[in-house]
mmCIF file of C-alpha atoms in Angstrom:
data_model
loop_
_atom_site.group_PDB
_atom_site.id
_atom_site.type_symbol
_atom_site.label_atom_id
_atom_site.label_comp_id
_atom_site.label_asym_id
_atom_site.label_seq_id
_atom_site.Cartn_x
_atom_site.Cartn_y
_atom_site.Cartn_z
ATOM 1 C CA UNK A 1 -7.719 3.749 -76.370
ATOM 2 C CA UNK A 2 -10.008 1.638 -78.941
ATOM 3 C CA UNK A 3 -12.622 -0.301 -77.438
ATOM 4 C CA UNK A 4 -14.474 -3.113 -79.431
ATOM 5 C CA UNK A 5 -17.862 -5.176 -78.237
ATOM 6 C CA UNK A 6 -19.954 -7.583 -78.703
ATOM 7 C CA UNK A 7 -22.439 -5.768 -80.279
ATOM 8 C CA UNK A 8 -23.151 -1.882 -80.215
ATOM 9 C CA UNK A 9 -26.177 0.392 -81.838
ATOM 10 C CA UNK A 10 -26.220 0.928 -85.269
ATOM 11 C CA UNK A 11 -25.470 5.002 -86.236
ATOM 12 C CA UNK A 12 -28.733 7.477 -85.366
ATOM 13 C CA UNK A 13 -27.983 10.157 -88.145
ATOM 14 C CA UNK A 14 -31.591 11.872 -89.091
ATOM 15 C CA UNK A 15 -33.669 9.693 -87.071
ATOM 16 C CA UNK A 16 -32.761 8.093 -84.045
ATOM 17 C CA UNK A 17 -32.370 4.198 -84.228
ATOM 18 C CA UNK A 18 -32.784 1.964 -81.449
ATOM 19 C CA UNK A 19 -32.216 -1.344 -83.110
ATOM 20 C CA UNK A 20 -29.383 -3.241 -81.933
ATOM 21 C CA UNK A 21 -26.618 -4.991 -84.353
ATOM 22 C CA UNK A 22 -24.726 -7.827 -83.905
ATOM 23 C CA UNK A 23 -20.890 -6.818 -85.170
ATOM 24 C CA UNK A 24 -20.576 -10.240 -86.847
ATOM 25 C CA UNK A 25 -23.335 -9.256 -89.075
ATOM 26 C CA UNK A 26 -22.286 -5.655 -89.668
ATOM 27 C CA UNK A 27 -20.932 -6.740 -93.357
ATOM 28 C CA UNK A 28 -20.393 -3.314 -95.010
ATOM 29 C CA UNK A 29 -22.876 -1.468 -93.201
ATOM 30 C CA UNK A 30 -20.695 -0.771 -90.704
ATOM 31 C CA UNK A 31 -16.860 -1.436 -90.219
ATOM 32 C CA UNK A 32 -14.572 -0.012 -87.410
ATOM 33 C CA UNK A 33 -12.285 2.647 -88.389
ATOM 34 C CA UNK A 34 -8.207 1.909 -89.040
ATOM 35 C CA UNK A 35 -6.518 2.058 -85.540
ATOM 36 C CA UNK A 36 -3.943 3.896 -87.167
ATOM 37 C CA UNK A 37 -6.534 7.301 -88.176
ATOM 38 C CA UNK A 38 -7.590 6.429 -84.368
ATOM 39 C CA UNK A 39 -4.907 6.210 -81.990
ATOM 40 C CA UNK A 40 -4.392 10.004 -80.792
ATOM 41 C CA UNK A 41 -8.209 9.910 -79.989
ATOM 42 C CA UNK A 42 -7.829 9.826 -75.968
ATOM 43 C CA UNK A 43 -10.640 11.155 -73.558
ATOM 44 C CA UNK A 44 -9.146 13.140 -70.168
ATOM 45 C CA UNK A 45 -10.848 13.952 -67.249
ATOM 46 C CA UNK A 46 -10.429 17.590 -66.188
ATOM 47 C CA UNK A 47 -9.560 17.589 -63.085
ATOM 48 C CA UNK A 48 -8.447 13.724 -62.952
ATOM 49 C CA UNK A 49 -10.108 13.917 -58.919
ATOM 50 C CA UNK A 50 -13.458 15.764 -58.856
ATOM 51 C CA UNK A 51 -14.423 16.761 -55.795
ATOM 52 C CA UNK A 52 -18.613 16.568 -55.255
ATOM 53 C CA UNK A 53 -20.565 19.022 -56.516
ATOM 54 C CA UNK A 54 -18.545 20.475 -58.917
ATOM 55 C CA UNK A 55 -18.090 20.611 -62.416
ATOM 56 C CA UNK A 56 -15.563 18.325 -64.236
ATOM 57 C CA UNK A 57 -15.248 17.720 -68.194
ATOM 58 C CA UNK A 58 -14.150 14.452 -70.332
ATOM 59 C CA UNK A 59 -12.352 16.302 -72.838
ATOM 60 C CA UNK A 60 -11.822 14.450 -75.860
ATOM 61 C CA UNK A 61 -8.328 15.016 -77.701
ATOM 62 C CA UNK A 62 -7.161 14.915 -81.514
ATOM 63 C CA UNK A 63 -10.993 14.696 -82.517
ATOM 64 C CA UNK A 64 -11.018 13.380 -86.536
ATOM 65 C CA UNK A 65 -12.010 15.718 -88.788
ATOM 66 C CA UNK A 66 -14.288 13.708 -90.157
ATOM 67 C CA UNK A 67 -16.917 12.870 -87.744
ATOM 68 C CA UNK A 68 -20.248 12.877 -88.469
ATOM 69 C CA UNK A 69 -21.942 12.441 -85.235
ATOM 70 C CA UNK A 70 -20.820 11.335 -81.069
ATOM 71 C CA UNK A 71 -22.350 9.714 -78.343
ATOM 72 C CA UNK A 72 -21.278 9.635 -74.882
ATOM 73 C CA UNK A 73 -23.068 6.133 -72.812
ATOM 74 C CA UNK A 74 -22.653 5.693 -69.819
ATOM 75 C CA UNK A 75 -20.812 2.420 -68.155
ATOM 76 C CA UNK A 76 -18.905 -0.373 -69.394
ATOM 77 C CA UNK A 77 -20.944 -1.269 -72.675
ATOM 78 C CA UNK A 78 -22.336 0.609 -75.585
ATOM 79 C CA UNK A 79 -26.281 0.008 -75.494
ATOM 80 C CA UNK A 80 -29.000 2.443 -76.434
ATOM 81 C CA UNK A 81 -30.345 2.702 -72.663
ATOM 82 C CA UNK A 82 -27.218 3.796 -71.463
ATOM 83 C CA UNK A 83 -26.818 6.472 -73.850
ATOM 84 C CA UNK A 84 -26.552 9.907 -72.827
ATOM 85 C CA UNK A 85 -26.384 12.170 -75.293
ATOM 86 C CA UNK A 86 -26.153 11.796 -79.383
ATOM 87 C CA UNK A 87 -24.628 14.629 -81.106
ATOM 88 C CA UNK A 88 -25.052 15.531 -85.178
ATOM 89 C CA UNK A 89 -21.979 17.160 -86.505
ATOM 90 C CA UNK A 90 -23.567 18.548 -89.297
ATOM 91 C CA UNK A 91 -26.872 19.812 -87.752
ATOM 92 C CA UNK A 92 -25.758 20.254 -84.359
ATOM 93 C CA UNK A 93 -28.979 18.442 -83.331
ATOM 94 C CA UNK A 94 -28.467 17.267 -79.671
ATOM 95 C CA UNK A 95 -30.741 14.439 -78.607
ATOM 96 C CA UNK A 96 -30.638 13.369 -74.893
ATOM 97 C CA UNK A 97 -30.743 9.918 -74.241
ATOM 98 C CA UNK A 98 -32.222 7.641 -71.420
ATOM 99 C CA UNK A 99 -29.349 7.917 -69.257
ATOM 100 C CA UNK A 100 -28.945 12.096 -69.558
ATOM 101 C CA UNK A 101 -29.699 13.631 -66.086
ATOM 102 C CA UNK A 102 -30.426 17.329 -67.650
ATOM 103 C CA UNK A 103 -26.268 18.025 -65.843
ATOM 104 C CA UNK A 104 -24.826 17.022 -69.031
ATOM 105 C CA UNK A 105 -23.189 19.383 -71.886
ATOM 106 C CA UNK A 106 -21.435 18.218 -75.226
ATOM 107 C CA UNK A 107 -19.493 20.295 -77.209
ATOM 108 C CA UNK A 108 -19.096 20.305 -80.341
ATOM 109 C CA UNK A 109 -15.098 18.864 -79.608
ATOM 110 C CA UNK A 110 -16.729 16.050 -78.370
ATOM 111 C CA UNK A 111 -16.496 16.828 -74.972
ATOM 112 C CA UNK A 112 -18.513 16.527 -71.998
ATOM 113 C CA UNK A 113 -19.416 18.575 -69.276
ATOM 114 C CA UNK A 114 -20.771 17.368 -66.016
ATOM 115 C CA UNK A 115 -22.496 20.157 -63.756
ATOM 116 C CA UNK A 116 -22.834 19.324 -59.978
ATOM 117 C CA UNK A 117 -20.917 16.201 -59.913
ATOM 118 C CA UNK A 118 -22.508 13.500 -57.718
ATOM 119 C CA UNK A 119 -20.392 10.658 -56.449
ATOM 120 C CA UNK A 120 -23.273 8.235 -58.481
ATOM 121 C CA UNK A 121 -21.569 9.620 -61.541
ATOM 122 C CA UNK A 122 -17.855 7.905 -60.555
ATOM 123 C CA UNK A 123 -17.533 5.004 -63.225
ATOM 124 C CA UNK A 124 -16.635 4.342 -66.539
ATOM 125 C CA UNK A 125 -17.708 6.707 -69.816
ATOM 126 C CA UNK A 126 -17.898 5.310 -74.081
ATOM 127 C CA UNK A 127 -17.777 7.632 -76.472
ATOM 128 C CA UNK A 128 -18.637 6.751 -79.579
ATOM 129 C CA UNK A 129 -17.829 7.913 -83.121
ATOM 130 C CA UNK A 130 -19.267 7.341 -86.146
ATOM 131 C CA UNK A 131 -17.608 9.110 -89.418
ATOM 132 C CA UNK A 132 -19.039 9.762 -92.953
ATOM 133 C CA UNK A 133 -18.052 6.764 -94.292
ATOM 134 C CA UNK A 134 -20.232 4.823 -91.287
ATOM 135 C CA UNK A 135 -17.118 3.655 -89.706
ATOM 136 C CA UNK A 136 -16.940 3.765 -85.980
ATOM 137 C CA UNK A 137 -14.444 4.177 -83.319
ATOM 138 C CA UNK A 138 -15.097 3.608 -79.110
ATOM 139 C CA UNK A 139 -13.165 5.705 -76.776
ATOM 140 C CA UNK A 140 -13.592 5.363 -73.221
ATOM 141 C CA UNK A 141 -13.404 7.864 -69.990
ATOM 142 C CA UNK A 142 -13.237 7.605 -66.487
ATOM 143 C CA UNK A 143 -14.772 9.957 -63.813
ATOM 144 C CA UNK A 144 -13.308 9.693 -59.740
ATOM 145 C CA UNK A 145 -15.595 12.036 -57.848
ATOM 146 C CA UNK A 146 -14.543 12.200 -54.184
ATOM 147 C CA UNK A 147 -16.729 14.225 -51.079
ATOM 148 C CA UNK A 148 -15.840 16.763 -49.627
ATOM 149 C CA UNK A 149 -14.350 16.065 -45.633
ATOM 150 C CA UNK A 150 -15.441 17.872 -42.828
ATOM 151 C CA UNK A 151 -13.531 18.416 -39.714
ATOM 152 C CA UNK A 152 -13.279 14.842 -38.329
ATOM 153 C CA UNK A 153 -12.976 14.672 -33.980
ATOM 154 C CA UNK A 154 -11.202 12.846 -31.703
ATOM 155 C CA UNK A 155 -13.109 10.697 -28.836
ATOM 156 C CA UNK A 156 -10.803 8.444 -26.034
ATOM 157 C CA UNK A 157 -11.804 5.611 -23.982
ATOM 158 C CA UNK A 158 -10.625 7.079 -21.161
ATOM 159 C CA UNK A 159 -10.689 10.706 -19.713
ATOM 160 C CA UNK A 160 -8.460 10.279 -17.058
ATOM 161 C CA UNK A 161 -5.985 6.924 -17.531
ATOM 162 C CA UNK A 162 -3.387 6.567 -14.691
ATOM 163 C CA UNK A 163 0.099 6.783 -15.469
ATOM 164 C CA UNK A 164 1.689 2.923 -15.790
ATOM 165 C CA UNK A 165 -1.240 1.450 -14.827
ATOM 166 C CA UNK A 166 -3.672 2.996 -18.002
ATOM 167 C CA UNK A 167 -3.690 2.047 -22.113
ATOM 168 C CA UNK A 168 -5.726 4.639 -24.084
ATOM 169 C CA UNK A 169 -7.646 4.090 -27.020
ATOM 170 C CA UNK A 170 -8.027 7.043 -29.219
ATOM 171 C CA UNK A 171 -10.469 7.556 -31.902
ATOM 172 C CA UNK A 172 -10.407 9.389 -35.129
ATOM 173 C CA UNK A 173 -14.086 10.224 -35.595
ATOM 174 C CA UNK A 174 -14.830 11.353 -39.175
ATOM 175 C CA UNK A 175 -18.702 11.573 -41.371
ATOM 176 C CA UNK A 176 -16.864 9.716 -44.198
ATOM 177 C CA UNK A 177 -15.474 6.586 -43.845
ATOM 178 C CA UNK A 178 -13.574 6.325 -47.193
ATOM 179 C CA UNK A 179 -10.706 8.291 -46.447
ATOM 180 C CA UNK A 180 -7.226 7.553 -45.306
ATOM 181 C CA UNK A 181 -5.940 8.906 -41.257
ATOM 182 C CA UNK A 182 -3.157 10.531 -40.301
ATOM 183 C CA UNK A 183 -1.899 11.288 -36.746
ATOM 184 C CA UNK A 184 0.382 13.547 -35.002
ATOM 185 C CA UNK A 185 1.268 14.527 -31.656
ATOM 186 C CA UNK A 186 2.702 17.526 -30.414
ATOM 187 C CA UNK A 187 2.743 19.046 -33.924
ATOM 188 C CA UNK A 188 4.700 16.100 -35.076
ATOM 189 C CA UNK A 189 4.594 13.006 -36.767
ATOM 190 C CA UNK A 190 4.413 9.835 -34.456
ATOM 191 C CA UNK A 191 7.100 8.637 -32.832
ATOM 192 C CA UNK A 192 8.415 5.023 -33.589
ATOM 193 C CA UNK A 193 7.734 3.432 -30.360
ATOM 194 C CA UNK A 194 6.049 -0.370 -29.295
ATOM 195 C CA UNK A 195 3.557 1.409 -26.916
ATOM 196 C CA UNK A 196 2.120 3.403 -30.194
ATOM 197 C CA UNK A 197 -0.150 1.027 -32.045
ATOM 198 C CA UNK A 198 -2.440 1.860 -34.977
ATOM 199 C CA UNK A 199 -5.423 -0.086 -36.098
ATOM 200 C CA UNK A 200 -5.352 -1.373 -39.944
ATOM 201 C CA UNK A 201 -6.996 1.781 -41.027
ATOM 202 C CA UNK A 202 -5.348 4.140 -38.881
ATOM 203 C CA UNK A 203 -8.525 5.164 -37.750
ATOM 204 C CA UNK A 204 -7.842 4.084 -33.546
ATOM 205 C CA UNK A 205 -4.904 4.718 -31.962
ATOM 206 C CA UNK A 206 -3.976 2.817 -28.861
ATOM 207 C CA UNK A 207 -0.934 3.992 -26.673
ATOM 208 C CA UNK A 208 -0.131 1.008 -24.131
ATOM 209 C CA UNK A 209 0.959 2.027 -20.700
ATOM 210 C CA UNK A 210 -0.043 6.006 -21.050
ATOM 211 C CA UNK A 211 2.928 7.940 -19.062
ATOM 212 C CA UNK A 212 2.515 11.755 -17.952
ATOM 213 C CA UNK A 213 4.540 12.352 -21.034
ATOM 214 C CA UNK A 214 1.854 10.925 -23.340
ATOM 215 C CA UNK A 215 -0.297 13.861 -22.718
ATOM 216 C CA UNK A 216 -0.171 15.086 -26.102
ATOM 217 C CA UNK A 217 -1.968 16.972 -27.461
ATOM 218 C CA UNK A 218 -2.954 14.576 -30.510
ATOM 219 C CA UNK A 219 -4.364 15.539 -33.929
ATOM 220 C CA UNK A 220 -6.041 13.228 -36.303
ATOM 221 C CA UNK A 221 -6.307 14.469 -40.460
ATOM 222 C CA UNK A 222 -8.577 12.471 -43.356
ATOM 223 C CA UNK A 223 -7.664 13.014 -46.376
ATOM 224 C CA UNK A 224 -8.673 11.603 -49.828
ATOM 225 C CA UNK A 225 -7.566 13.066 -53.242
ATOM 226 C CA UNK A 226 -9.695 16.438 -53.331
ATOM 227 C CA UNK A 227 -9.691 17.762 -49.687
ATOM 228 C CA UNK A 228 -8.416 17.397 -46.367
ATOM 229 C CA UNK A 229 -9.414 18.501 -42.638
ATOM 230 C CA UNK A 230 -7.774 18.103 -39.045
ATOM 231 C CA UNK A 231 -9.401 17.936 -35.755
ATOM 232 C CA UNK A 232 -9.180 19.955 -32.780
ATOM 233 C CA UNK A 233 -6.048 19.635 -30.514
ATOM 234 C CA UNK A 234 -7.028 16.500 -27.414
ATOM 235 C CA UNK A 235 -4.866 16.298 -24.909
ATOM 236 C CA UNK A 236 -4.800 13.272 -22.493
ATOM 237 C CA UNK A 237 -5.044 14.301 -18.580
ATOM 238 C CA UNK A 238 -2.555 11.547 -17.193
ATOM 239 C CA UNK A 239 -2.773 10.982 -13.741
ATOM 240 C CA UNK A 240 -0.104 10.257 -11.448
ATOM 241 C CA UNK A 241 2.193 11.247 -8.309
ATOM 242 C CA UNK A 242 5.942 11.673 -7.395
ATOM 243 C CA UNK A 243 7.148 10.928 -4.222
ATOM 244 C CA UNK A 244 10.299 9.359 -2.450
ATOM 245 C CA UNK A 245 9.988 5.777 -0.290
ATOM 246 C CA UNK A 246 10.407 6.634 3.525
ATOM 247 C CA UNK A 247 8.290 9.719 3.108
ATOM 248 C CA UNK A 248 5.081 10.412 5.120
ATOM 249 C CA UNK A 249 1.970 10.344 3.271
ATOM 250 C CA UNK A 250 -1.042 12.270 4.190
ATOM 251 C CA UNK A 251 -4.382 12.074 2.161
ATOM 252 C CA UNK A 252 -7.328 14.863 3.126
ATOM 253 C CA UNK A 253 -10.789 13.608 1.402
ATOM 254 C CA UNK A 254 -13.685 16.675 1.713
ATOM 255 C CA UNK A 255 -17.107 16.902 0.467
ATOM 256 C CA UNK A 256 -19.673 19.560 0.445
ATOM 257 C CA UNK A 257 -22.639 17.662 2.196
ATOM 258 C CA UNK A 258 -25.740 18.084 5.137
ATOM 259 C CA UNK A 259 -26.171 16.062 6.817
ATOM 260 C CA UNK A 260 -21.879 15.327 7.063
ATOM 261 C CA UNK A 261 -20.728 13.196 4.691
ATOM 262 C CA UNK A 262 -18.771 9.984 6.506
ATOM 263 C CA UNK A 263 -15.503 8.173 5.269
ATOM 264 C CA UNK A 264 -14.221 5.245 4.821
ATOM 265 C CA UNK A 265 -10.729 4.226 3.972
ATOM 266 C CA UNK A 266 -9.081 0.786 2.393
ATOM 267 C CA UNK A 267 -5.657 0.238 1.987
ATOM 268 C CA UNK A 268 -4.926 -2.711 -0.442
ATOM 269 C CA UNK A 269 -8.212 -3.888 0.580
ATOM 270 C CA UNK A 270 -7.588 -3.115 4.239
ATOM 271 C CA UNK A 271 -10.105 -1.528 6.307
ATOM 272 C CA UNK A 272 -8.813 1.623 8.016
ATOM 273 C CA UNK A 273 -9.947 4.321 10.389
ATOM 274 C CA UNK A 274 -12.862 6.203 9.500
ATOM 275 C CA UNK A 275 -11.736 9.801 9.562
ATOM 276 C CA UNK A 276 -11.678 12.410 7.111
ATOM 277 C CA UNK A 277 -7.792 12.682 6.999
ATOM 278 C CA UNK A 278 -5.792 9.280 6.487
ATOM 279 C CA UNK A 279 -1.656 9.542 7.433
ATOM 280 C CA UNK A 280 0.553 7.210 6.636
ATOM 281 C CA UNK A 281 4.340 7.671 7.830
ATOM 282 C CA UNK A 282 7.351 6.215 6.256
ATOM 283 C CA UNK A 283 5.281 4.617 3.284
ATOM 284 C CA UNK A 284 7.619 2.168 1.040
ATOM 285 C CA UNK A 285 6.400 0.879 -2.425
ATOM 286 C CA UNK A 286 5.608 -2.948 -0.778
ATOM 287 C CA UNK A 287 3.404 -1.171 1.592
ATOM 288 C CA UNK A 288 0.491 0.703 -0.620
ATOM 289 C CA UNK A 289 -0.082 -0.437 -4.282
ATOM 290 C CA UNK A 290 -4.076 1.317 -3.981
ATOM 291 C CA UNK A 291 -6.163 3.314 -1.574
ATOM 292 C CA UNK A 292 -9.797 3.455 -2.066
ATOM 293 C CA UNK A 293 -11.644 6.068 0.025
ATOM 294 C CA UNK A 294 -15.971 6.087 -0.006
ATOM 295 C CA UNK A 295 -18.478 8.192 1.440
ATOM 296 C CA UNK A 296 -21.378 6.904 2.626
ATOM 297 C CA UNK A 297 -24.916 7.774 1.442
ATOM 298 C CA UNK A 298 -27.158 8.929 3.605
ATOM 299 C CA UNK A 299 -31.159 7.776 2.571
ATOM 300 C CA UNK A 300 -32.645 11.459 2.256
ATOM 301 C CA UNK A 301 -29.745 13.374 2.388
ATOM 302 C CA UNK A 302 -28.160 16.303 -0.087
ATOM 303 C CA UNK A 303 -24.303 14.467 0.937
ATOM 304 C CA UNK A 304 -22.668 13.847 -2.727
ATOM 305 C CA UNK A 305 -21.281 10.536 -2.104
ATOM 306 C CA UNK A 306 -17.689 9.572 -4.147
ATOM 307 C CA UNK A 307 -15.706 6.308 -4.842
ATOM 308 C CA UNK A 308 -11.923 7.445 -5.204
ATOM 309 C CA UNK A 309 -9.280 4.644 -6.212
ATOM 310 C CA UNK A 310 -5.753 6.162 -5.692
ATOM 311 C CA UNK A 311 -2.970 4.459 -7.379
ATOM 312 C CA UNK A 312 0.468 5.129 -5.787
ATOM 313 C CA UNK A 313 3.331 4.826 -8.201
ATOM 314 C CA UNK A 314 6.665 4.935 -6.764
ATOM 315 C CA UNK A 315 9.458 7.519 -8.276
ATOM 316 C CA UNK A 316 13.372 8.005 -8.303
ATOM 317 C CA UNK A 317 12.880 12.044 -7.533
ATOM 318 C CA UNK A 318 12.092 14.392 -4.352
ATOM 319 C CA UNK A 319 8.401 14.732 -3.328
ATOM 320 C CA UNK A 320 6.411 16.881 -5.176
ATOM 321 C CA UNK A 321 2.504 16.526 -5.246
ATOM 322 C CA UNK A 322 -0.004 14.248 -4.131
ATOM 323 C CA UNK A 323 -2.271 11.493 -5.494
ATOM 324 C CA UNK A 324 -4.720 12.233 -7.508
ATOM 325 C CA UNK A 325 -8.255 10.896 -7.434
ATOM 326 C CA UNK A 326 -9.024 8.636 -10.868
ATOM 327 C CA UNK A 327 -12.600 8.121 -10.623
ATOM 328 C CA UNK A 328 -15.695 9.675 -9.185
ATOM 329 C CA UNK A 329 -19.141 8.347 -8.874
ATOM 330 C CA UNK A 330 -22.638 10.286 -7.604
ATOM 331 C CA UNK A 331 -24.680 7.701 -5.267
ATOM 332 C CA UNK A 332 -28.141 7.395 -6.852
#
């Protein structure tokens, strides 16, 4: 692709020339080649993705054969302090310019060669062309350089959500932030459901109303175009209990404490007997929707002292384990 300017340098042959020229007074000192002796010049990036720190090449294509000298600048315009390099065909004199970082290499095809790519070094590239007869042709390049990802992690907001009563917010954690997210669970894309939501960058997933069968375990991948990297397997430790209306329930509480730890038990906000065992027969789903059970703390004492909420969802299926406790606190 030909580029034209406003203005660009006029040709360094022997000596290099910093002056700069207005095209509308080039005249015949210098004129810009026939787009048709021009048009298979094209400049390629090699790989089109670079990954940081490594090496990636502009190659230039259908080079004319008569060129005198090249220069590469660096950015959108042609100006001598963006130059990086000026090469003599005829000499092979290479001259660094202002904007050469000692990474550079130009062949005598034209081409450059960038040694331990930096992502500074993603932009736009001009090279320029000057033949024998002064006539000059702009051809431009484009470098992506991309980082390399490291193995991102998954954090949640919750360790232990209860099942029906819980949503879960989990987080793909990753060192670089422009890179696109993709989940799974259980080895497997995710599911189409209304409790699955992703944020706009896929980044948090939130699962509304976590069930026992939410467990997972989840994966989270970033990618971008020259690597990719998963994190560790998390699995979600849903909470909950199966039981039949009409049974008896009977909740034990025990800690390790001198001098003895002592309980205390609420029902729905109910005050109940202050033993270390609390039965209740012939429970129904109207009659517990939460138990809370505390220890006391003892001023001086080793007791470890815990709040407990139990939530007591209600299932279609025999009896099979008990409430779990959902949260735990040390006394200070």
């Amino acid at each position: 692709m030909l580029l034209s300017g406003t203005s660009i340098p006029a040709p360094c042959m022997a000596d290099c020339c910093t002056q700069r020229v207005s095209i509308g007074r080039l005249g015949s000192l210098l004129t810009f080649w026939n787009p048709l002796t021009t048009a298979q010049v094209t400049v390629e990036s090699v790989p089109p993705n670079a990954a940081e720190g490594k090496d990636v090449l502009l190659r230039v294509h259908n080079l004319p054969g008569d060129t005198a000298s090249l220069a590469w600048f660096r950015g959108e315009t042609v100006a001598p302090v963006h130059q990086i390099v000026l090469y003599v065909v005829d000499t092979r004199v290479i001259t660094p310019g202002p904007a050469y970082s000692g990474r550079e290499i130009i062949y005598p095809s034209g081409s450059l060669l960038f040694q331990n790519i930096t992502l500074n070094d993603t932009g736009s590239y001009i090279l320029q062309i000057i033949n024998r007869k002064f006539e000059t042709a702009l051809v431009r390049g484009q470098l992506r350089v991309f980082p390399e990802l490291h193995k991102p992690s998954i954090t949640s907001n919750n360790s232990s959500p209860v099942e029906n009563a819980d949503s879960v917010v989990l987080m793909c954690e990753a060192q670089t932030q422009s890179t696109s997210c993709l989940w799974s669970v259980n080895s497997k894309s995710l599911p189409d459901s209304p409790r699955l939501e992703l944020s706009l960058d896929n980044r948090t997933l939130t699962v509304h109303g976590v069930t026992r069968n939410d467990t997972g375990p989840y994966e989270c991948e970033t990618r971008n175009p020259v690597s990719a990297d998963h994190s560790d397997p998390f699995t979600l430790n849903v909470l909950y209990s199966s039981y039949h209306q009409g049974a008896n329930l009977s909740l034990s509480c025990r800690t390790a404490s001198n001098p003895p730890a002592q309980y205390s038990w609420l029902i729905n906000g109910r005050p109940q007997p202050s033993t270390q065992e609390l039965f209740i027969p012939n429970i129904t789903a109207n009659d517990i929707k939460a138990i809370t059970v505390s220890g006391k703390c003892i001023p001086g004492a080793s007791a470890v002292s815990t709040v407990v909420r139990v939530c007591l969802p209600f299932r279609e299926e025999p009896r099979s384990s008990f409430p779990f406790a959902t949260k735990a606190q040390i006394c200070p």
